[in-house]
């Protein structure tokens, strides 16, 4: 049942270093991972944040099965059983209000999903996160409608051939949607393989 995503091995350590810097040791809120995919990130990250529940999720039944299989092989006290979540469903976040989520992590989803997934993620994050809560995104983005590397342009072309609704998004468009839900881009960090870490924080902005 376990699935393997080769990119996970390459990006998990750089991502972890960013997460360690943005998630406070005394944070009593929990961590929701949206679009956990194979589950390999979940089992790697969760042990580094033992004071918080790590809640993996995905909308694909095969991914849910893979997450469960990895969790069984690498048990961790704070790693929860995966939830079936599709951020394109309206009000997907309402059942999570009791989980006291202070951080939402979404890795490599925005470009491998319809734009409506980004809209739904932002709406849910804006509702779930408390003041100063964090939304962390990782992936490839265009800046000012320009690709940051030829490889990203090729990747974008490949994605759109797979599904016309997919594609590398313009960061400014993502930020505009985030602002609508009181999420302000606090940091943009260049990562390996022409990716970015984006740290949004819940604020009182209108």
N, CA and C of each residue as an Amber inpcrd file, in Angstrom:
protein
   618
   0.8160000  -1.2160000   0.0000000   0.0000000   0.0000000   0.0000000
   0.8470000   1.2630000   0.0000000   2.0960000   1.1470000   0.4550000
   2.9550000   2.3300000   0.5380000   3.3390000   2.8260000  -0.8460000
   3.2220000   4.1480000  -1.0200000   3.6700000   4.7740000  -2.2540000
   4.9210000   5.5990000  -1.9480000   5.6920000   5.8500000  -3.0020000
   6.9500000   6.5790000  -2.8240000   7.0360000   7.7150000  -3.8310000
   7.3430000   8.9130000  -3.3330000   7.5520000  10.0850000  -4.1840000
   9.0290000  10.4680000  -4.0910000   9.8090000  10.2710000  -5.1560000
  11.2540000  10.5310000  -5.1040000  11.6090000  11.9310000  -4.6380000
  10.8000000  12.9370000  -4.9770000  11.1240000  14.3170000  -4.5980000
  11.1360000  14.4960000  -3.0860000  10.4070000  13.6330000  -2.3850000
  10.3390000  13.7530000  -0.9220000  11.7190000  13.6570000  -0.2870000
  12.5160000  12.7180000  -0.7540000  13.8510000  12.5230000  -0.1890000
  14.7050000  13.7710000  -0.3940000  14.5290000  14.4350000  -1.5220000
  15.3540000  15.5940000  -1.8390000  14.9390000  16.8560000  -1.0960000
  13.6370000  17.0180000  -0.8580000  13.2070000  18.3060000  -0.2900000
  12.8810000  18.2830000   1.1990000  12.8230000  17.1080000   1.8110000
  12.3280000  17.0540000   3.1820000  13.2520000  17.7400000   4.1970000
  14.5640000  17.6100000   4.0170000  15.4750000  18.2460000   4.9760000
  15.4520000  19.7710000   4.8570000  15.5220000  20.3570000   3.6510000
  15.4040000  21.8190000   3.5480000  14.0710000  22.3420000   4.0750000
  12.9950000  21.6120000   3.8140000  11.6880000  22.0370000   4.3290000
  11.6750000  21.9710000   5.8470000  12.2250000  20.9150000   6.4150000
  12.2530000  20.7810000   7.8710000  12.9720000  21.9480000   8.5280000
  14.0620000  22.3930000   7.9370000  14.7980000  23.5180000   8.5180000
  13.9370000  24.7710000   8.5580000  13.1330000  24.9790000   7.5300000
  12.2280000  26.1330000   7.5280000  11.1540000  25.9540000   8.5930000
  10.5820000  24.7620000   8.6660000   9.5140000  24.5210000   9.6410000
  10.0080000  24.7040000  11.0740000  11.2360000  24.2850000  11.3420000
  11.7860000  24.4570000  12.6910000  11.9080000  25.9320000  13.0580000
  12.1320000  26.7740000  12.0700000  12.2820000  28.2090000  12.3230000
  10.9510000  28.9260000  12.4960000   9.8870000  28.3660000  11.9410000
   8.6080000  29.0840000  11.9900000   7.6200000  28.5030000  13.0010000
   7.8660000  27.2770000  13.4550000   6.9770000  26.6600000  14.4460000
   7.6500000  26.7270000  15.8050000   7.0790000  27.4950000  16.7050000
   7.6820000  27.7140000  18.0190000   7.6190000  26.4470000  18.8690000
   8.6670000  26.2540000  19.6770000   8.7240000  25.0790000  20.5540000
   7.6140000  25.0770000  21.5970000   7.1460000  26.2650000  21.9600000
   6.1080000  26.3490000  22.9850000   4.7100000  26.4770000  22.3890000
   4.6010000  26.2480000  21.0860000   3.3020000  26.3320000  20.4230000
   2.4380000  25.1610000  20.8860000   1.2830000  25.4640000  21.4360000
   0.3960000  24.4060000  21.9360000  -0.6490000  24.0000000  20.8970000
  -0.6760000  24.7140000  19.7490000  -1.6140000  24.3550000  18.6950000
  -1.1040000  23.1790000  17.8920000  -1.9720000  22.6010000  17.0760000
  -1.6250000  21.4230000  16.3020000  -1.3670000  21.7500000  14.8360000
  -0.8420000  20.7710000  14.1170000  -0.3950000  20.9630000  12.7380000
  -1.2610000  20.1220000  11.8080000  -1.8710000  20.7840000  10.8320000
  -2.6350000  20.0920000   9.7970000  -1.8240000  20.0950000   8.5140000
  -1.5930000  18.9120000   7.9630000  -0.9140000  18.7960000   6.6710000
  -1.9740000  18.4970000   5.6080000  -2.1550000  19.4140000   4.6840000
  -3.1160000  19.2490000   3.5920000  -2.4110000  18.6380000   2.3880000
  -3.0690000  17.6740000   1.7560000  -2.5000000  16.9970000   0.5770000
  -1.1810000  16.3160000   0.9380000  -1.2420000  15.4000000   1.8750000
  -0.0430000  14.7160000   2.3690000   0.5480000  13.7420000   1.3680000
  -0.2030000  13.3710000   0.3480000   0.3420000  12.4900000  -0.6890000
   0.6900000  11.1140000  -0.1720000   1.9320000  10.7050000  -0.3720000
   2.3380000   9.3540000   0.0160000   2.3870000   9.1580000   1.5240000
   2.5800000  10.2380000   2.2770000   2.7370000  10.1300000   3.7220000
   4.1780000  10.1620000   4.1820000   5.1070000  10.2060000   3.2360000
   6.5330000  10.1890000   3.5950000   6.9540000  11.4610000   4.3220000
   6.3720000  12.6030000   3.9430000   6.6700000  13.8260000   4.6810000
   6.1500000  13.7390000   6.1080000   4.9760000  13.1720000   6.2660000
   4.3550000  13.0910000   7.5960000   5.2300000  12.3230000   8.5840000
   5.7010000  11.1620000   8.1570000   6.4880000  10.3550000   9.0940000
   7.8510000  10.9800000   9.3770000   8.3520000  11.7920000   8.4500000
   9.6480000  12.4420000   8.6530000   9.5270000  13.6720000   9.5410000
   8.4800000  14.4780000   9.3320000   8.3440000  15.7320000  10.0640000
   7.7780000  15.5590000  11.4720000   6.7990000  14.7000000  11.6350000
   6.0620000  14.6120000  12.9070000   6.9570000  14.4180000  14.1340000
   7.9780000  13.5440000  14.0820000   8.7950000  13.3470000  15.2860000
   9.5460000  14.5970000  15.7450000   9.7070000  15.5690000  14.8670000
  10.4340000  16.7920000  15.2250000   9.5560000  17.7990000  15.9620000
   8.2630000  17.5160000  16.0540000   7.3320000  18.4150000  16.7310000
   6.4670000  17.6190000  17.7110000   7.1310000  16.9660000  18.6840000
   6.4220000  16.0280000  19.5690000   5.3650000  16.6680000  20.4570000
   5.4620000  17.9900000  20.6520000   4.5050000  18.6680000  21.5280000
   3.1790000  18.9440000  20.8380000   3.0980000  18.6670000  19.5500000
   1.8950000  18.9650000  18.7790000   1.4020000  17.7300000  18.0380000
   0.1110000  17.6520000  17.8370000  -0.4430000  16.6020000  16.9830000
  -0.1540000  16.9600000  15.5290000   0.3440000  15.9970000  14.7700000
   0.5350000  16.1700000  13.3330000  -0.6040000  15.4200000  12.6440000
  -1.4470000  16.1460000  11.9220000  -2.6470000  15.5760000  11.3290000
  -2.4980000  15.5390000   9.8120000  -2.1790000  14.3830000   9.2280000
  -2.0590000  14.2810000   7.7710000  -3.4440000  14.1710000   7.1330000
  -3.5140000  14.4920000   5.8480000  -4.7930000  14.3910000   5.1430000
  -4.5550000  14.3020000   3.6440000  -5.5660000  13.8230000   2.9360000
  -5.5220000  13.8190000   1.4750000  -6.9330000  13.5490000   0.9660000
  -7.1540000  13.8430000  -0.3090000  -8.4600000  13.6090000  -0.9100000
  -8.4940000  12.3170000  -1.7310000  -7.3290000  11.6590000  -1.8530000
  -7.2080000  10.4550000  -2.6710000  -7.1810000   9.2160000  -1.7700000
  -8.1210000   8.2680000  -1.9470000  -8.1330000   7.0590000  -1.1110000
  -6.8260000   6.2720000  -1.1550000  -6.1590000   6.2360000  -2.3240000
  -4.8830000   5.5180000  -2.4200000  -3.8180000   6.2100000  -1.5740000
  -3.8530000   7.5370000  -1.5310000  -2.9020000   8.2750000  -0.6960000
  -3.1920000   8.0340000   0.7780000  -4.4490000   8.0020000   1.1420000
  -4.8230000   7.7180000   2.5340000  -4.2790000   6.3510000   2.9450000
  -4.4200000   5.3590000   2.0730000  -3.9050000   4.0200000   2.3630000
  -2.3880000   4.0280000   2.5040000  -1.7140000   4.8150000   1.6570000
  -0.2540000   4.9070000   1.7310000   0.1870000   5.5700000   3.0290000
  -0.4970000   6.6320000   3.4150000  -0.1660000   7.3160000   4.6750000
  -0.3120000   6.3470000   5.8430000  -1.3860000   5.5980000   5.8570000
  -1.6160000   4.6270000   6.9410000  -0.5130000   3.5710000   6.9720000
  -0.0920000   3.1060000   5.7890000   0.9480000   2.0740000   5.7200000
   2.2880000   2.5970000   6.2330000   2.6640000   3.8140000   5.8270000
   3.9070000   4.4110000   6.3260000   3.8180000   4.6270000   7.8320000
   2.6630000   5.0660000   8.3180000   2.4750000   5.3230000   9.7540000
   2.5970000   4.0330000  10.5660000   2.1140000   2.9340000   9.9940000
   2.2350000   1.6480000  10.6890000   3.6840000   1.1860000  10.7550000
   4.4440000   1.4620000   9.7070000   5.8480000   1.0300000   9.6920000
   6.7240000   1.9300000  10.5570000   6.3770000   3.2220000  10.6110000
   7.1530000   4.1720000  11.4060000   6.2200000   4.8800000  12.3880000
   5.7880000   4.1620000  13.4250000   4.8380000   4.7590000  14.3740000
   5.4560000   5.9280000  15.1350000   4.6420000   6.9220000  15.3980000
   5.0730000   8.1130000  16.1230000   3.8900000   8.5590000  16.9770000
   4.1470000   8.8390000  18.2450000   3.0670000   9.0970000  19.1900000
   2.1690000  10.2540000  18.7810000   2.7450000  11.2790000  18.1640000
   1.9370000  12.4580000  17.8360000   1.3830000  12.4640000  16.4140000
   1.7350000  11.4490000  15.6060000   1.2460000  11.3710000  14.2260000
  -0.1330000  10.7210000  14.2170000  -1.1270000  11.4830000  13.7830000
  -2.5080000  11.0260000  13.8080000  -2.8610000  10.2080000  12.5640000
  -3.9620000   9.4940000  12.6480000  -4.4740000   8.7730000  11.4980000
  -4.9230000   9.7930000  10.4530000  -4.6790000   9.5250000   9.1600000
  -4.9900000  10.5270000   8.1340000  -6.4870000  10.7820000   7.9690000
  -6.8110000  12.0260000   7.6290000  -8.1860000  12.4250000   7.3630000
  -8.4140000  12.5460000   5.8700000  -9.6160000  12.2030000   5.4430000
  -9.9960000  12.3980000   4.0510000 -10.4910000  13.8310000   3.9030000
  -9.6980000  14.6790000   3.2410000 -10.0330000  16.0880000   3.0820000
  -9.8420000  16.5000000   1.6280000 -10.8620000  17.1150000   1.0770000
 -10.7920000  17.7060000  -0.2530000 -11.0720000  19.1910000  -0.0910000
 -10.0500000  20.0220000  -0.2600000 -10.2110000  21.4530000  -0.0130000
 -11.1030000  22.1380000  -1.0450000 -11.4900000  21.4130000  -2.0970000
 -12.4210000  21.9940000  -3.0580000 -13.8760000  21.8030000  -2.6320000
 -14.0850000  21.0330000  -1.5600000 -15.4300000  20.8890000  -1.0230000
 -15.7300000  22.0660000  -0.0980000 -16.9100000  22.6210000  -0.2260000
 -17.2750000  23.7680000   0.6170000 -17.3180000  23.3440000   2.0820000
 -16.8430000  24.2090000   2.9410000 -16.8710000  23.9820000   4.3940000
 -16.0750000  22.7460000   4.8320000 -15.0450000  22.3810000   4.0620000
 -14.2470000  21.2030000   4.4220000 -13.6050000  21.3340000   5.7960000
 -13.4310000  22.5570000   6.2400000 -12.6770000  22.8440000   7.4570000
 -13.5320000  22.8760000   8.7250000 -14.8430000  22.8370000   8.5930000
 -15.6980000  23.0310000   9.7650000 -15.5110000  21.9450000  10.8180000
 -15.2960000  20.7070000  10.3820000 -15.1440000  19.5980000  11.3410000
 -13.8100000  19.6490000  12.0810000 -12.9050000  20.5390000  11.6440000
 -11.5720000  20.6150000  12.2540000 -11.4660000  21.7190000  13.3040000
 -12.5290000  22.4350000  13.5430000 -12.4660000  23.5860000  14.4490000
 -12.0780000  23.1970000  15.8770000 -12.3700000  21.9720000  16.2810000
 -12.0350000  21.5270000  17.6380000 -10.5950000  21.0450000  17.7740000
  -9.8550000  21.0080000  16.6780000  -8.4940000  20.4610000  16.7000000
  -7.4310000  21.4760000  17.1400000  -7.8070000  22.7220000  17.3240000
  -6.8710000  23.7650000  17.7680000  -5.6360000  23.8270000  16.8640000
  -5.8820000  23.9750000  15.6000000  -4.7950000  24.0050000  14.6070000
  -4.1620000  25.3910000  14.5600000  -2.8520000  25.4380000  14.7270000
  -2.1310000  26.7100000  14.6630000  -1.2190000  26.8110000  13.4470000
  -0.9910000  25.6700000  12.7710000  -0.1470000  25.6420000  11.5710000
  -0.7810000  24.7370000  10.5310000  -0.8500000  25.2220000   9.2970000
  -1.3030000  24.4040000   8.1710000  -0.1630000  24.3230000   7.1690000
   0.1590000  23.1020000   6.7520000   1.2640000  22.8580000   5.8330000
   0.7120000  22.2260000   4.5600000   1.1130000  22.7570000   3.4220000
   0.6470000  22.2340000   2.1330000   1.8260000  22.2390000   1.1630000
   2.3040000  21.0660000   0.8260000   3.5040000  20.9050000   0.0070000
   3.1320000  20.3660000  -1.3710000   3.5340000  21.0910000  -2.3980000
   3.3650000  20.6370000  -3.7880000   1.9220000  20.2880000  -4.1560000
   0.9790000  21.0980000  -3.6970000  -0.4070000  20.8980000  -4.1240000
  -0.8820000  21.9670000  -5.0840000  -0.5070000  23.2160000  -4.8390000
  -1.1040000  24.3410000  -5.5630000  -0.9720000  24.1770000  -7.0770000
   0.1470000  23.6530000  -7.5410000   0.3430000  23.5170000  -8.9840000
  -0.2020000  22.2070000  -9.5470000  -0.4180000  21.2070000  -8.6920000
  -0.9310000  19.9090000  -9.1570000  -2.3730000  19.7610000  -8.6990000
  -3.1550000  20.7790000  -8.9530000  -4.5660000  20.8140000  -8.5730000
  -5.2180000  21.9820000  -9.3000000  -6.5190000  21.9550000  -9.4820000
  -7.1940000  23.1130000 -10.0680000  -7.0410000  24.3440000  -9.1760000
  -7.1980000  25.5160000  -9.7620000  -7.0940000  26.7660000  -9.0160000
  -8.0790000  26.8100000  -7.8550000  -9.2070000  26.1230000  -8.0110000
 -10.2160000  26.0860000  -6.9460000  -9.6790000  25.4590000  -5.6700000
  -8.6630000  24.6140000  -5.7900000  -8.0570000  24.0300000  -4.5980000
  -7.3300000  25.0890000  -3.7820000  -6.6560000  26.0010000  -4.4700000
  -5.9940000  27.1140000  -3.7830000  -7.0250000  27.9900000  -3.0870000
  -8.1210000  28.2770000  -3.7800000  -9.1720000  29.1060000  -3.1930000
  -9.7470000  28.4560000  -1.9380000 -10.0040000  27.1570000  -2.0200000
 -10.5640000  26.4490000  -0.8720000  -9.6010000  26.3540000   0.2830000
  -8.3200000  26.1290000  -0.0300000  -7.3020000  26.0670000   1.0210000
  -7.2210000  27.3880000   1.7710000  -7.1970000  28.4910000   1.0460000
  -7.0830000  29.8050000   1.6810000  -8.3040000  30.1210000   2.5430000
  -9.4760000  29.7910000   2.0420000 -10.6900000  30.0370000   2.8250000
 -10.6520000  29.2540000   4.1360000 -10.2820000  27.9710000   4.0510000
 -10.2200000  27.1410000   5.2440000  -9.1520000  27.5920000   6.2140000
  -7.9910000  27.9600000   5.6770000  -6.8950000  28.4280000   6.5340000
  -7.2880000  29.7040000   7.2500000  -7.9520000  30.5980000   6.5230000
  -8.3800000  31.8470000   7.1300000  -9.3630000  31.6220000   8.2680000
 -10.1750000  30.5870000   8.1480000 -11.1650000  30.2850000   9.1820000
 -10.5640000  29.5060000  10.3510000  -9.6860000  28.5510000  10.0520000
  -9.1520000  27.6660000  11.0890000  -8.0540000  28.2970000  11.9430000
  -7.1910000  29.0740000  11.3140000  -6.0070000  29.5670000  12.0170000
  -6.3550000  30.6910000  12.9930000  -5.7360000  30.6750000  14.1640000
  -5.9040000  31.7780000  15.0970000  -5.0310000  32.9520000  14.6740000
  -5.1810000  34.0790000  15.3270000  -4.3040000  35.2140000  15.0650000
  -2.8550000  34.7790000  15.2410000  -2.0020000  35.1040000  14.2800000
  -0.5850000  34.7190000  14.2230000  -0.3650000  33.2640000  13.8170000
  -1.4400000  32.5450000  13.4980000  -1.2760000  31.1930000  12.9730000
  -0.5800000  31.2230000  11.6210000  -0.0040000  30.0820000  11.2140000
   0.8480000  30.0270000  10.0300000   0.2890000  29.0770000   8.9780000
   0.2960000  29.5410000   7.7320000   0.0660000  28.6930000   6.5650000
   1.3820000  28.6030000   5.8150000   1.8910000  27.3860000   5.6590000
   3.1560000  27.1580000   4.9580000   2.8820000  26.4640000   3.6300000
   3.3420000  27.0680000   2.5470000   3.2370000  26.4710000   1.2190000
   4.6260000  26.2120000   0.6550000   4.7560000  25.1170000  -0.0840000
   6.0230000  24.8000000  -0.7480000   5.7180000  24.3760000  -2.1800000
   6.5180000  24.8710000  -3.1030000   6.3670000  24.4410000  -4.4830000
   6.9650000  25.4370000  -5.4590000   6.6940000  25.2130000  -6.7300000
   7.1670000  26.1020000  -7.7930000   6.1530000  27.2210000  -8.0090000
   6.6550000  28.4370000  -8.2160000   5.7850000  29.5940000  -8.4650000
   6.4330000  30.4980000  -9.5060000   5.5740000  31.1700000 -10.2680000
   6.0420000  32.2600000 -11.1290000   6.0730000  33.5410000 -10.3080000
   6.9740000  34.4410000 -10.6480000   7.0460000  35.7560000 -10.0270000
   6.7260000  36.7920000 -11.0910000   5.7070000  37.6070000 -10.8210000
   5.2720000  38.6100000 -11.8100000   4.9950000  37.9710000 -13.1710000
   4.3490000  36.8060000 -13.1100000   3.9540000  36.0590000 -14.3160000
   5.1280000  35.5310000 -15.1300000   6.3160000  35.4940000 -14.5300000
   7.5030000  34.9770000 -15.2150000   8.0410000  33.7550000 -14.4810000
   8.3630000  32.7300000 -15.2320000   8.9860000  31.5590000 -14.6220000
  10.3730000  31.9210000 -14.0910000  10.7630000  31.3010000 -13.0090000
  12.0460000  31.6150000 -12.3870000  13.1890000  30.7700000 -12.9510000
  12.8680000  29.7860000 -13.7800000  13.9040000  28.9490000 -14.3860000
  13.3140000  28.2200000 -15.5890000  14.1250000  27.9180000 -16.5930000
  13.6260000  27.1540000 -17.7460000  13.0030000  25.8150000 -17.3450000
  13.5730000  25.1820000 -16.3250000  13.0280000  23.8900000 -15.8840000
  11.6090000  24.0390000 -15.3460000  11.3130000  25.1660000 -14.7070000
   9.9560000  25.3970000 -14.2150000   8.9840000  25.6230000 -15.3730000
   9.4540000  26.2900000 -16.4130000   8.6070000  26.4890000 -17.5910000
   8.2800000  25.1490000 -18.2480000   9.2810000  24.2770000 -18.3100000
   9.0620000  22.9420000 -18.8710000   8.1080000  22.1440000 -17.9830000
   8.2740000  22.2900000 -16.6650000   7.4050000  21.6070000 -15.7100000
   5.9680000  22.0880000 -15.8650000   5.7900000  23.3840000 -16.0320000
   4.4630000  23.9700000 -16.2230000   3.8010000  23.4040000 -17.4820000
   4.5650000  23.3290000 -18.5470000   4.0630000  22.7720000 -19.8070000
   3.6400000  21.3190000 -19.6190000   4.4560000  20.5650000 -18.8980000
   4.1430000  19.1540000 -18.6230000   2.8480000  19.0340000 -17.8140000
   2.7150000  19.8480000 -16.7740000   1.5230000  19.7900000 -15.9250000
   0.2620000  20.1040000 -16.7210000   0.3180000  21.1560000 -17.5320000
  -0.8660000  21.5650000 -18.2830000  -1.2380000  20.5420000 -19.3570000
  -0.2630000  19.7810000 -19.8220000  -0.5660000  18.6860000 -20.7390000
  -1.2380000  17.5250000 -20.0180000  -0.8790000  17.3440000 -18.7530000
  -1.5190000  16.3030000 -17.9420000  -2.9600000  16.6760000 -17.6280000
  -3.1520000  17.9530000 -17.2870000  -4.4840000  18.4470000 -16.9240000
  -4.4910000  19.9600000 -17.1450000  -5.3310000  20.4680000 -18.0420000
  -5.3380000  21.9070000 -18.3200000  -5.6460000  22.7660000 -17.1010000
  -6.2330000  22.1690000 -16.0620000  -6.5670000  22.9250000 -14.8440000
  -5.3700000  23.0490000 -13.9050000  -4.2840000  22.3160000 -14.1890000
  -3.0890000  22.3800000 -13.3580000  -2.1280000  23.4230000 -13.9200000
  -1.0380000  23.6740000 -13.1860000  -0.0030000  24.5590000 -13.6960000
   0.6740000  25.3550000 -12.6060000   1.8830000  25.8060000 -12.8920000
   2.6390000  26.6400000 -11.9540000   1.9270000  27.9870000 -11.8200000
   1.6100000  28.3710000 -10.5800000   0.8070000  29.5770000 -10.3440000
   1.6790000  30.8140000 -10.1830000   1.0710000  31.9320000 -10.4450000
   1.7310000  33.2100000 -10.2210000   1.6400000  33.5450000  -8.7320000
   2.7810000  33.7780000  -8.0970000   2.7960000  34.0090000  -6.6520000
   1.9060000  35.1820000  -6.2570000   1.8940000  36.2290000  -7.0430000
   1.0870000  37.4020000  -6.7010000  -0.4030000  37.0820000  -6.7030000
  -0.8310000  36.1560000  -7.5400000  -2.2340000  35.7380000  -7.5440000
  -2.5710000  34.9620000  -6.2760000  -1.6450000  34.0880000  -5.8720000
  -1.8370000  33.3180000  -4.6330000  -1.8940000  34.2640000  -3.4400000
  -1.0040000  35.2330000  -3.4210000  -0.9650000  36.1890000  -2.3150000
  -2.2530000  37.0030000  -2.2480000  -2.7830000  37.3710000  -3.3860000
  -4.0190000  38.1660000  -3.4150000  -5.1720000  37.3950000  -2.7870000
  -5.2730000  36.1070000  -3.0990000  -6.3210000  35.2790000  -2.5010000
  -6.0940000  35.1440000  -0.9960000  -4.8500000  34.9430000  -0.5910000
  -4.5300000  34.8130000   0.8340000  -4.9490000  36.0590000   1.6020000
  -4.6560000  37.2210000   1.0570000  -5.0000000  38.4750000   1.7250000
  -6.4990000  38.5980000   1.9560000  -7.2850000  38.0460000   1.0530000
  -8.7440000  38.0940000   1.1870000  -9.1920000  37.4250000   2.4840000
  -8.4000000  36.4390000   2.9490000  -8.7430000  35.6940000   4.1600000
  -7.8090000  36.0290000   5.3210000  -7.2850000  37.2430000   5.3140000
  -6.4460000  37.7760000   6.3980000  -5.1570000  36.9750000   6.5900000
  -4.6200000  36.4890000   5.4940000  -3.3430000  35.7870000   5.5140000
  -2.3280000  36.6320000   4.7740000  -1.2930000  37.0560000   5.4750000
  -0.2970000  37.9670000   4.9100000   1.0080000  37.2320000   4.6640000
   1.5690000  37.4060000   3.4600000   2.8420000  36.7730000   3.1290000
   3.9540000  37.4230000   3.9440000   4.5300000  36.6290000   4.8300000
   5.5600000  37.1330000   5.7380000   6.9670000  36.8540000   5.2280000
   7.1470000  35.6790000   4.6070000   8.4660000  35.3240000   4.0840000
   8.3220000  34.5500000   2.7730000   9.2510000  34.7980000   1.8790000
   9.3880000  34.0270000   0.6350000  10.8250000  33.5460000   0.6070000
  11.0170000  32.2400000   0.7060000  12.3570000  31.6780000   0.8450000
  12.6740000  30.8160000  -0.3690000  13.7510000  31.1360000  -1.0690000
  14.1820000  30.3250000  -2.2010000  14.6750000  28.9730000  -1.7020000
  14.2320000  27.9100000  -2.3640000  14.5590000  26.5440000  -1.9680000
  15.2470000  25.8230000  -3.1240000  15.7850000  24.6360000  -2.8590000
  16.4280000  23.8740000  -3.9410000  15.4690000  23.5780000  -5.0880000
  16.0230000  23.3360000  -6.2550000  15.2740000  22.9540000  -7.4640000
  14.2590000  24.0100000  -7.8760000  14.6040000  25.2770000  -7.6350000
  13.7810000  26.4130000  -8.0830000  12.3750000  26.4240000  -7.4800000
  12.2860000  25.9800000  -6.2390000  11.0320000  26.0380000  -5.4970000
  11.0870000  27.1660000  -4.4780000   9.9350000  27.4360000  -3.8520000
   9.8590000  28.4500000  -2.8120000   9.1210000  27.9060000  -1.5930000
   9.5440000  28.3760000  -0.4330000   8.7540000  28.2460000   0.7870000
   8.0470000  29.5730000   0.9970000   6.7380000  29.5250000   1.1550000
   5.9460000  30.7250000   1.4050000   5.3300000  30.6230000   2.7890000
   5.5950000  31.6130000   3.6250000   5.0540000  31.6230000   4.9810000
   4.0420000  32.7430000   5.0930000   2.7870000  32.3460000   5.2480000
   1.7040000  33.2970000   5.4580000   1.3190000  33.2920000   6.9350000
   1.0040000  34.4620000   7.4670000   0.5880000  34.5580000   8.8720000
  -0.7920000  35.1920000   8.9660000  -1.6190000  34.6310000   9.8420000
  -2.9670000  35.1670000  10.0480000  -2.8580000  36.5010000  10.7870000
  -3.4460000  37.5420000  10.2010000  -3.3400000  38.8820000  10.7560000
  -4.7150000  39.5140000  10.8460000  -4.7220000  40.7720000  11.1850000
  -5.9660000  41.5380000  11.2430000  -6.1740000  42.3920000   9.9920000
  -5.3990000  42.1210000   8.9330000  -5.5340000  42.9340000   7.7260000
  -6.9300000  42.7450000   7.1460000  -7.4330000  43.7720000   6.4860000
  -8.7680000  43.6950000   5.8870000  -8.6630000  43.3340000   4.4060000
